[in-house]
Short mmCIF file of C-alpha atoms in Angstrom, two decimals:
data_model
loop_
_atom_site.label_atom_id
_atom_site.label_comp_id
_atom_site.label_asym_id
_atom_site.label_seq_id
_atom_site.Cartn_x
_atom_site.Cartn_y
_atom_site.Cartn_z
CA UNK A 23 0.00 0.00 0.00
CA UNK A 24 1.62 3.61 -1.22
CA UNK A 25 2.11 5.93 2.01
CA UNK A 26 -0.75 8.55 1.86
CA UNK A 27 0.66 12.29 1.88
CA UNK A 28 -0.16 14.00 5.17
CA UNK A 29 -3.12 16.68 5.01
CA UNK A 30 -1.16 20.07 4.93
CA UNK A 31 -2.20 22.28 7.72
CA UNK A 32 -3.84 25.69 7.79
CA UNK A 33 -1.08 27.31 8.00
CA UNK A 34 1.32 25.73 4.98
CA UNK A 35 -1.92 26.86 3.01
CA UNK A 36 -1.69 30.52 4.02
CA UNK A 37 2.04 31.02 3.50
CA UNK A 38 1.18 29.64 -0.12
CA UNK A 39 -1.39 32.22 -0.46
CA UNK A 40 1.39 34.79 0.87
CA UNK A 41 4.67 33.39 -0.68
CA UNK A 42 4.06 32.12 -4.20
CA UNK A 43 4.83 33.92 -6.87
CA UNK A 44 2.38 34.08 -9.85
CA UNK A 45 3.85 34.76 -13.41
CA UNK A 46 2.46 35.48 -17.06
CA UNK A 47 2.69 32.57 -19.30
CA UNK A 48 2.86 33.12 -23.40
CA UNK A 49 0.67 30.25 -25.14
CA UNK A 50 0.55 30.85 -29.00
CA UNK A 51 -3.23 30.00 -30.02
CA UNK A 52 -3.19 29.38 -33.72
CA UNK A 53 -6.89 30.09 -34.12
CA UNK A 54 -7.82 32.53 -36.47
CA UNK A 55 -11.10 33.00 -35.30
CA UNK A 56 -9.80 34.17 -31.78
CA UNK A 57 -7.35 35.71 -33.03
CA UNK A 58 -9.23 37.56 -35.40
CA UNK A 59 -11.10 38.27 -31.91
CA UNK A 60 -8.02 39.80 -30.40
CA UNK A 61 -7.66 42.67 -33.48
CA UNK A 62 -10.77 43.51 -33.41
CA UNK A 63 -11.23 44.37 -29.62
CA UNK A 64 -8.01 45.99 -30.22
CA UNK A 65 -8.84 48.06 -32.85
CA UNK A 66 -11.80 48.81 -31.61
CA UNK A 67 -9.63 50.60 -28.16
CA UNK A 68 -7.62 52.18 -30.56
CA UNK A 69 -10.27 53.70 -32.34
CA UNK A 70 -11.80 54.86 -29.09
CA UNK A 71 -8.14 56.35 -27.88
CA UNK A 72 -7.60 58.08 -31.08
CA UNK A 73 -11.17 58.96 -32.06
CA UNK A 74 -12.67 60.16 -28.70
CA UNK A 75 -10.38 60.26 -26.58
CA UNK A 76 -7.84 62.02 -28.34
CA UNK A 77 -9.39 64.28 -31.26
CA UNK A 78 -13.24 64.32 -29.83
CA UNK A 79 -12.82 65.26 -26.85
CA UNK A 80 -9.42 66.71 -27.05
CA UNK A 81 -7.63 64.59 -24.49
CA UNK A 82 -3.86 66.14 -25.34
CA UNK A 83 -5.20 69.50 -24.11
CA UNK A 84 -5.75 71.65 -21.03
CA UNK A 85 -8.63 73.57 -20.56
CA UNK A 86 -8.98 76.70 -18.63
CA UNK A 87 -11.88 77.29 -15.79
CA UNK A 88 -13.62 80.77 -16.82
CA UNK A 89 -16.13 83.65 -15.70
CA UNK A 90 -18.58 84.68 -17.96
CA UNK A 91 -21.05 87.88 -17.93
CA UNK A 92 -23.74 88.94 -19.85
CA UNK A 93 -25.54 92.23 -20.57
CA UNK A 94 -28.58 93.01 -22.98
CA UNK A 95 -29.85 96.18 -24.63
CA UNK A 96 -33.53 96.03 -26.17
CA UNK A 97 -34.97 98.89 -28.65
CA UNK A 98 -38.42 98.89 -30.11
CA UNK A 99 -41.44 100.91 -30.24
CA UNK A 100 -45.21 99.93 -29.89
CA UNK A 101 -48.50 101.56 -31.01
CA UNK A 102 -51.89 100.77 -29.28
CA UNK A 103 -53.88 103.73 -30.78
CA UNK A 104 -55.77 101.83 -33.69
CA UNK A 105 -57.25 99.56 -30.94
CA UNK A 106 -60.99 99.60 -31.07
CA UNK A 107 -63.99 99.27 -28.62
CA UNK A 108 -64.41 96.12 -29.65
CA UNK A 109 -61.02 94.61 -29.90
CA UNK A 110 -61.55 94.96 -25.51
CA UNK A 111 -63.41 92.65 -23.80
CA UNK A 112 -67.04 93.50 -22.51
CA UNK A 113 -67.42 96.17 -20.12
CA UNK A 114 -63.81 96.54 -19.52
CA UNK A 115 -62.66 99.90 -18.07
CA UNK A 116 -60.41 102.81 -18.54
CA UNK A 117 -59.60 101.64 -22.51
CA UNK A 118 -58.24 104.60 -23.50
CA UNK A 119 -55.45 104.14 -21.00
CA UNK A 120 -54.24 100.94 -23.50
CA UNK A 121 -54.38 102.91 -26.14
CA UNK A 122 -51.10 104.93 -26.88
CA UNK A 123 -47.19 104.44 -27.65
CA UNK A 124 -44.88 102.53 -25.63
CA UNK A 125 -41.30 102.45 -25.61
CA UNK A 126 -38.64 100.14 -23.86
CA UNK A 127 -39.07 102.43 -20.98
CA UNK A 128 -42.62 100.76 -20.18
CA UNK A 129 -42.37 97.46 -21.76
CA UNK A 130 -38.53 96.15 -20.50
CA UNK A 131 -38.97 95.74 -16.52
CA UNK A 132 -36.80 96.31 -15.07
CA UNK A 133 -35.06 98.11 -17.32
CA UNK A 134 -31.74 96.36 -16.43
CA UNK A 135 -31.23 92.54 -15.05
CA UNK A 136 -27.89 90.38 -14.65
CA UNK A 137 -28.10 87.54 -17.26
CA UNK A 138 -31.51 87.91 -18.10
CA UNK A 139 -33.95 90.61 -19.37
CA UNK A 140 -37.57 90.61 -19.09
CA UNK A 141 -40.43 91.50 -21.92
CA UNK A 142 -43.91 92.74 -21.67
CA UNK A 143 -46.55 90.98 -23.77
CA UNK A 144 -49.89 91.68 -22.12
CA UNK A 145 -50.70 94.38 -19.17
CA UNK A 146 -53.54 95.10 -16.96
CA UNK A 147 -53.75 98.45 -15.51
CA UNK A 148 -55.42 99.61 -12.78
CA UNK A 149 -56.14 103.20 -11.55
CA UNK A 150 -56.47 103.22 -7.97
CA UNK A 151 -56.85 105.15 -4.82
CA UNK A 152 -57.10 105.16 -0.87
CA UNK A 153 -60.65 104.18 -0.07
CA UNK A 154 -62.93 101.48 0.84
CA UNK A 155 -64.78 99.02 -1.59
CA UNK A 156 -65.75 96.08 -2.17
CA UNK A 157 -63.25 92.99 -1.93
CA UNK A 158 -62.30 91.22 -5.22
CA UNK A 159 -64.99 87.92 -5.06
CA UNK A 160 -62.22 85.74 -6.43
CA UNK A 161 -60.81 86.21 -3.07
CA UNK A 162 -61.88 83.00 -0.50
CA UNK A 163 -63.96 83.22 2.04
CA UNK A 164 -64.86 86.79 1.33
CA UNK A 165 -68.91 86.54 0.10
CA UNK A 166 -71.27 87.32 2.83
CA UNK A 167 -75.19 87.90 3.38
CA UNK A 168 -74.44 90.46 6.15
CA UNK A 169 -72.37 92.24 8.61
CA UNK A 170 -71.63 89.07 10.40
CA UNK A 171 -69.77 87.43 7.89
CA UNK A 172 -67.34 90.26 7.89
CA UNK A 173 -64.91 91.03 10.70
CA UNK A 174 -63.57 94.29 11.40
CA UNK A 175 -59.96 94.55 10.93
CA UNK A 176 -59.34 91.09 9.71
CA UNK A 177 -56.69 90.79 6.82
CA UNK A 178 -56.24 88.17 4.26
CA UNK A 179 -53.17 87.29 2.92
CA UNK A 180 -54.68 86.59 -0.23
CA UNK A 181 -56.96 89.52 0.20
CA UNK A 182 -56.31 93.60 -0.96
CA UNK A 183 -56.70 95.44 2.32
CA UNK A 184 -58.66 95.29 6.02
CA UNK A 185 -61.71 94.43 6.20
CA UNK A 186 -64.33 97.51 7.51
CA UNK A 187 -66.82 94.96 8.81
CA UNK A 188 -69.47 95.99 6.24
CA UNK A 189 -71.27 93.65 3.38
CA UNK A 190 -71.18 95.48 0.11
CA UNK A 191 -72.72 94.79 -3.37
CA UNK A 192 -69.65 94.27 -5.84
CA UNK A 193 -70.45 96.20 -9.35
CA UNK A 194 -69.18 95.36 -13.08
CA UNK A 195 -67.19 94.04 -14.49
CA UNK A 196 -67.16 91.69 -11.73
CA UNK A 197 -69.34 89.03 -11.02
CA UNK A 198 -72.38 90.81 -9.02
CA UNK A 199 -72.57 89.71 -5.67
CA UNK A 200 -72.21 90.21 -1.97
CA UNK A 201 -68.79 90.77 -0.02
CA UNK A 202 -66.88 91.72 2.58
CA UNK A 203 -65.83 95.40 2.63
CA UNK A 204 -62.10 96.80 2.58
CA UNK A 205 -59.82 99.73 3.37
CA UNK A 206 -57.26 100.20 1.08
CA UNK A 207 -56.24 100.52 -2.54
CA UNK A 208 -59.51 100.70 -4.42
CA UNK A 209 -61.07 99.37 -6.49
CA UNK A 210 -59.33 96.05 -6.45
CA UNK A 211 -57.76 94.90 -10.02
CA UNK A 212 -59.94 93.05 -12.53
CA UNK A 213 -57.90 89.76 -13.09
CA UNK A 214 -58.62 89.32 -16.92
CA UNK A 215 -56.90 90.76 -20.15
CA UNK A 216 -58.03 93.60 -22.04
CA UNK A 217 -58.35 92.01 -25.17
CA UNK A 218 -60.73 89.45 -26.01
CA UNK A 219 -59.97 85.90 -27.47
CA UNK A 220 -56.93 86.24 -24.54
CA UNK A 221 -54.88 88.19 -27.54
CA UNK A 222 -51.55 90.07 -26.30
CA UNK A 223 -51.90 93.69 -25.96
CA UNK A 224 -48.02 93.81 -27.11
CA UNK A 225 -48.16 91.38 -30.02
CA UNK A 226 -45.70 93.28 -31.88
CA UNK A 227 -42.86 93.22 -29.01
CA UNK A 228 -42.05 90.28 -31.30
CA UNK A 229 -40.37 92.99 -33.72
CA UNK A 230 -38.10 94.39 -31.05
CA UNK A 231 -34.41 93.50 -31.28
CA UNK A 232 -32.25 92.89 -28.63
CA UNK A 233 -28.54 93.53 -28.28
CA UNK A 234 -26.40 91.04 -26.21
CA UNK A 235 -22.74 91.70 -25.04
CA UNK A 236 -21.31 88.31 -23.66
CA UNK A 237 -17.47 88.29 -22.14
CA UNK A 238 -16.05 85.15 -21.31
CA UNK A 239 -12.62 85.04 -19.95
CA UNK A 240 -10.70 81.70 -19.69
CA UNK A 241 -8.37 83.06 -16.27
CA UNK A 242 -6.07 80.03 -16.80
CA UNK A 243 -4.36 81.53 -20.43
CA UNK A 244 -5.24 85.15 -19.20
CA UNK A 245 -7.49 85.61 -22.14
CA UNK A 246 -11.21 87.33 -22.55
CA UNK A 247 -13.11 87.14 -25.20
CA UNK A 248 -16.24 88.64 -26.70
CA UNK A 249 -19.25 88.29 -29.05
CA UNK A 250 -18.73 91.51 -30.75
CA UNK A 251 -16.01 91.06 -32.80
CA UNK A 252 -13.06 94.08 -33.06
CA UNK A 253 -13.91 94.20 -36.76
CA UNK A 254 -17.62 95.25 -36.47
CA UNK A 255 -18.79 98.46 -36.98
CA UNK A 256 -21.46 100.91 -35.21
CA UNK A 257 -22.93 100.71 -38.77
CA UNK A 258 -23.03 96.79 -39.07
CA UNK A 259 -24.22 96.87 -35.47
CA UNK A 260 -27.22 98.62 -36.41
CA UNK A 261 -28.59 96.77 -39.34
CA UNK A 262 -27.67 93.11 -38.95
CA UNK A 263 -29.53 90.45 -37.44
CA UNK A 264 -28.68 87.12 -36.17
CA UNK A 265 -29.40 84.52 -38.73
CA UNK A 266 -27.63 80.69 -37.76
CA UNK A 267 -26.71 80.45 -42.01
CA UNK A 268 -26.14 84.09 -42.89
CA UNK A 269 -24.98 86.14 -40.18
CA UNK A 270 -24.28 83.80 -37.10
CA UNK A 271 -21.62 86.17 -35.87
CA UNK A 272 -24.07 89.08 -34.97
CA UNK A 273 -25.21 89.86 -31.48
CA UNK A 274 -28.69 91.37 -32.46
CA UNK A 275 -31.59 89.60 -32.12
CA UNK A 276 -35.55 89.45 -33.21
CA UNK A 277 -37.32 88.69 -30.59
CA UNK A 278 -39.43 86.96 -33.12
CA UNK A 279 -36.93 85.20 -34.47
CA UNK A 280 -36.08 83.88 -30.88
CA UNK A 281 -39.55 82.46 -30.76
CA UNK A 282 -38.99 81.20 -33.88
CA UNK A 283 -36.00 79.20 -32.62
CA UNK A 284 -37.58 77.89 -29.84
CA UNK A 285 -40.74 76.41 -32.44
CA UNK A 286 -43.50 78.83 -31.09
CA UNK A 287 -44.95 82.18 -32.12
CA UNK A 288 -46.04 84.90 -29.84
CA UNK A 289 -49.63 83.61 -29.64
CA UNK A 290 -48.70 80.94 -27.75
CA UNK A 291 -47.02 82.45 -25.41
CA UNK A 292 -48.01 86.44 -25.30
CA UNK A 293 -50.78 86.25 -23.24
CA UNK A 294 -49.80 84.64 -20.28
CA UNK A 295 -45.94 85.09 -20.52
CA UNK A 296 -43.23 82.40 -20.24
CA UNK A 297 -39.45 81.59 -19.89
CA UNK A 298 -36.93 81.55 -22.60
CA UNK A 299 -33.61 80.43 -22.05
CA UNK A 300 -30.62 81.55 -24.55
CA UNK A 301 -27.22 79.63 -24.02
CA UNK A 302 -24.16 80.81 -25.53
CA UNK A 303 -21.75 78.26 -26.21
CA UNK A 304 -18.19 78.96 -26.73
CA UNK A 305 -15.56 75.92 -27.83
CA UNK A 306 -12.06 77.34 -28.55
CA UNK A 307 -9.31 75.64 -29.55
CA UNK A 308 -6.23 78.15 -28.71
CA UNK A 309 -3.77 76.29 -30.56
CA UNK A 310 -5.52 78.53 -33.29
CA UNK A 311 -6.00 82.05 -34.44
CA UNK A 312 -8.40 83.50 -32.07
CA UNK A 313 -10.08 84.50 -35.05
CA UNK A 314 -11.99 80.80 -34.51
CA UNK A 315 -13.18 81.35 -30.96
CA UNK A 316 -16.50 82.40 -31.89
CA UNK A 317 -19.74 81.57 -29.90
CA UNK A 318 -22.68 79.52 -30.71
CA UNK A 319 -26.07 80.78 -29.89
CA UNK A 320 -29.34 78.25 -28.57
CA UNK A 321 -32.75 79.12 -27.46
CA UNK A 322 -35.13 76.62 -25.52
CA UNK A 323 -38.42 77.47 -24.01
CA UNK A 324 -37.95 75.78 -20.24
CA UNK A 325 -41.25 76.68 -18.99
CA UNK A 326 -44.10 74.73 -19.14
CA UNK A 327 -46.76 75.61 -21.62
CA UNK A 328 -49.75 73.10 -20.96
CA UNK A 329 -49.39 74.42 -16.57
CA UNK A 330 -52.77 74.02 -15.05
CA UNK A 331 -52.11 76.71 -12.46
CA UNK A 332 -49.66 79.11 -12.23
CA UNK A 333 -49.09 79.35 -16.10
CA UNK A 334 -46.68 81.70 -17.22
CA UNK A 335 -44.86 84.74 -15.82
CA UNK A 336 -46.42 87.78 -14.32
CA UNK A 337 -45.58 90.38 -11.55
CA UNK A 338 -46.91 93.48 -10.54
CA UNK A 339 -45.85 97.09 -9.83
CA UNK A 340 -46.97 100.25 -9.47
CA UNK A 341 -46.40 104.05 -10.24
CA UNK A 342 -47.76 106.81 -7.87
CA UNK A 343 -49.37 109.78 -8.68
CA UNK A 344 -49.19 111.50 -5.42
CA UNK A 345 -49.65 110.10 -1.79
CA UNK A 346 -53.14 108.60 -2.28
CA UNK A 347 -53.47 108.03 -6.40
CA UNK A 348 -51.33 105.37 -8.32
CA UNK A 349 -51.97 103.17 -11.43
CA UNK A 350 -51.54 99.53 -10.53
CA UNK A 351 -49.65 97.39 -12.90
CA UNK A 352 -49.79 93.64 -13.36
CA UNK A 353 -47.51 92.88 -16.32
CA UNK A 354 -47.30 89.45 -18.27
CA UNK A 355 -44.46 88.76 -20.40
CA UNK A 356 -41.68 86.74 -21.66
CA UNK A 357 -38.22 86.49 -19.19
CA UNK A 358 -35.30 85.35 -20.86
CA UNK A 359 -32.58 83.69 -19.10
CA UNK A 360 -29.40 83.90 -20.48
CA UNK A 361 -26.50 81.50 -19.65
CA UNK A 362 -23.13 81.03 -20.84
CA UNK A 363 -21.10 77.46 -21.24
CA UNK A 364 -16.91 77.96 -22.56
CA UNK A 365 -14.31 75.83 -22.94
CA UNK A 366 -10.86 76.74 -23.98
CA UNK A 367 -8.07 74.51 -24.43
CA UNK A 368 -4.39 74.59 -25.64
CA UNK A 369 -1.71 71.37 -26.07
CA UNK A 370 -0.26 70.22 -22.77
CA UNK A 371 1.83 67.05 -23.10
CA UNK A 372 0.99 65.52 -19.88
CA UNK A 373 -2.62 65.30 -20.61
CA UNK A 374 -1.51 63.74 -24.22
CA UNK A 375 0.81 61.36 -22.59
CA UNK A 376 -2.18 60.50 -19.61
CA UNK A 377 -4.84 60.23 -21.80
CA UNK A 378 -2.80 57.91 -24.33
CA UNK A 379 -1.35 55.97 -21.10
CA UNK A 380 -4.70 55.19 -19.72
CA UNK A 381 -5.75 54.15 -23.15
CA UNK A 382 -3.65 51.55 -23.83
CA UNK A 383 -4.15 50.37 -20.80
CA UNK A 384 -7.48 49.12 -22.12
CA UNK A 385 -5.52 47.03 -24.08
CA UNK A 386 -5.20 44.03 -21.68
CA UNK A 387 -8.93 43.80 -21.94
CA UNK A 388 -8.69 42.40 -25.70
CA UNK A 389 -5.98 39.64 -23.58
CA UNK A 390 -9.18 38.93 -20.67
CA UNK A 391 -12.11 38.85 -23.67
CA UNK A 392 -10.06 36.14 -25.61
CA UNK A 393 -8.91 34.42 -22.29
CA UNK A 394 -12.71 33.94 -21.19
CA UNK A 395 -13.37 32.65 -24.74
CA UNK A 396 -10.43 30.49 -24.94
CA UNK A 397 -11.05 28.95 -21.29
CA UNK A 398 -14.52 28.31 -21.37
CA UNK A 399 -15.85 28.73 -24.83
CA UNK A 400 -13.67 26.46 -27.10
CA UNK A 401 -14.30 23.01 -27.82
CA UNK A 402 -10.41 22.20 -27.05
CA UNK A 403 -10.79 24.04 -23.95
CA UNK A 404 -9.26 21.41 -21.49
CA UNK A 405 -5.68 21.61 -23.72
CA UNK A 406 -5.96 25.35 -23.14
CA UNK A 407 -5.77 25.12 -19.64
CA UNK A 408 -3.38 22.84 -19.61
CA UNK A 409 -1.43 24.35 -21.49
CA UNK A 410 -2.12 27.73 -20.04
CA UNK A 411 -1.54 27.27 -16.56
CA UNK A 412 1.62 25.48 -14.85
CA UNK A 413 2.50 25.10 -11.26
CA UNK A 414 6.39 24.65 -10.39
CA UNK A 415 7.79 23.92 -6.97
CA UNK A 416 11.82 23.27 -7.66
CA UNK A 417 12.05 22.14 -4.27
CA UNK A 418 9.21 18.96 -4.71
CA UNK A 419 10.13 18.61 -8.17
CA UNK A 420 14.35 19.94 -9.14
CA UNK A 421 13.76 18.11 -12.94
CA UNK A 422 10.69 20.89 -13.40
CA UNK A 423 13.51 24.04 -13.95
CA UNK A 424 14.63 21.64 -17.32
CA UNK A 425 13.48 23.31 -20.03
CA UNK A 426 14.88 20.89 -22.47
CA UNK A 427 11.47 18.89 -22.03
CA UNK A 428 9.39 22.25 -22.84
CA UNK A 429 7.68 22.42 -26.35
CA UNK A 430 7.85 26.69 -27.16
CA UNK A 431 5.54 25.69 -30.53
CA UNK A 432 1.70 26.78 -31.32
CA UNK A 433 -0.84 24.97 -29.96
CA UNK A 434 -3.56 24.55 -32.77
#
């Protein structure tokens, strides 16, 4: 009976674990399928090294953080006068108010914003004055059949002044009905356009331009940059317009065109207002005239248009005529946000050689693809292993160090 070899111990398995020494082994597979396998995953990371990597994305570059800043300059001019009677909606009030010419002054508010300027497409205005009336019936909790529903000196939050305690009649163009009485700015504003068929009173702000100055500066190369190039004129200034084939280097703008851009026309979006975002792109390549570092312009409505509630954009504000007189204001109109994106790179040979180190790198993973294939895939699998993996102890085994038994041909 042959001797049976003692069961190793614990611990002659861990100082295997810690002491071997595990080297790479070169079997030649002559299999043209794998190693037609082998080229193409390899090819395939070159392509990606070269292609993205390298020219795409510009991986033997170094790009430059920068600070960007944005101004705007609108000019335009609006007539209301042919508006008639019945261009209003029923009963409405003070018409001939709506019916004049209006300038930047009134329609840009405020008439200067960081980033971002703000058009007016529809307006309701309201003359007002210290008193007491009645409180607007849209208001909750504000209809009443007597004194009792009304307390004196209550305010609402949602409401236009203090209540006097009093139930009033409410009179056209409001719904007619009974509410609480106020003290304040009277009479409250009628929540409604002045046009019927919810047309914009400022249709025609679509034929306003708009004038932006962008500076970008990248800090890291100490260089700034800006959309108005030193070759343009006051003259040129004044009667291009930005056109992505024709003119995409000028910086003045149709608002209609903008809405054109974006795939919608003021009626969609004059009467109650919305948000318009305009991004200006800048990719330079400074290993180039400077002459190339030109901006791209794109527009993108980023408000939603089908909003059940709180559709749009409106404020309000107010001009005084005196201590106790002032014409209330609630404006609807079009904000546009602007925002700038740069990036500006020039040739830095550590980025190259990182980019193209990491790449190749990628490399071995054409060796593991094949390697899975080979081991487990193949129908002479069993001869790849053995022939792929070989464990020597000279110490067991001195005869294992000759090579002379070793056969350095191709496995097929």
């Amino acid at each position: 009976m042959d001797d049976a070899a003692p069961p190793r111990s614990m611990t002659a398995h861990v100082l295997d674990f810690l002491f071997e020494y595990q080297t790479l082994k070169i079997v030649n597979i002559g299999n043209k399928k794998i190693g037609l396998l082998n080229r193409c995953i390899q090819g395939i990371i070159v392509a990606y090294i070269i292609g993205y990597v390298i020219v795409y994305s510009k991986g033997y570059q170094h790009f430059s953080p920068y600070n960007s800043a944005t101004t705007s300059k609108v000019k335009g001019v609006i007539s209301t006068k042919n508006l008639t009677d019945d261009d209003f909606v029923e009963n409405f009030r003070n018409k001939d108010d709506y019916r004049r010419i209006w300038d930047v002054s009134e329609i840009v508010i405020p008439p200067s914003e960081a980033d971002a300027f703000f058009l007016t497409t529809n307006l309701i205005m309201t003359r007002q004055g210290r008193d007491v009336c009645f409180e607007d019936p849209s208001t909750p909790n504000v209809q009443c059949r007597g004194p009792s529903d009304c307390q004196k000196g209550r305010v609402d939050l949602l409401g236009n002044g203090v209540q006097t305690g009093k139930c009033v009649n409410t009179t056209e163009p409001f719904k007619l009905e009974s509410v609480c009485e106020i003290d304040g700015w009277c009479p409250p504003e009628y929540d409604r356009g002045p046009l019927k068929d919810n047309k914009p009173l400022f249709a025609k702000v679509e034929d306003f331009t708009v004038l932006l100055k962008n500076y970008v500066e990248f800090s890291l190369f100490n260089l700034t940059r800006r959309n108005i190039r030193d070759s343009d004129t006051s003259k040129y200034l004044t009667s291009c317009n930005y056109d992505p084939v024709k003119d995409p280097a000028c910086p003045v703008f149709r608002i209609g065109d903008i809405l054109k851009f974006c795939g919608i026309d003021m009626s969609q979006i004059g009467s109650k207002g919305g948000v318009i975002r305009i991004t200006i792109n800048w990719d330079c390549n400074l290993d180039f005239s400077l002459d190339y570092c030109t901006p791209t312009y794109h527009f993108m409505r980023i408000d939603d248009p089908f909003a059940k509630v709180a559709k749009g954009w409106n404020f309000r504000y107010a001009t005084a005529q005196g201590d106790n007189n002032r014409t209330q204001f609630k404006a609807y109109g079009i904000t546009f946000r602007i925002s700038t994106l740069a990036r500006g790179g020039k040739f830095y040979m550590v980025n190259l050689a990182v980019n193209i180190g990491s790449g190749l790198g990628l490399l071995a993973l054409a060796t593991f693809v094949c390697d899975l294939v080979v081991l487990n895939c193949m129908k002479k699998k069993e001869l790849y292993k053995r022939n792929k993996f070989r464990f020597v102890d000279p110490l067991e085994d001195p005869e294992a160090l000759d090579d002379s038994s070793l056969d350095y041909g191709r496995i097929q």
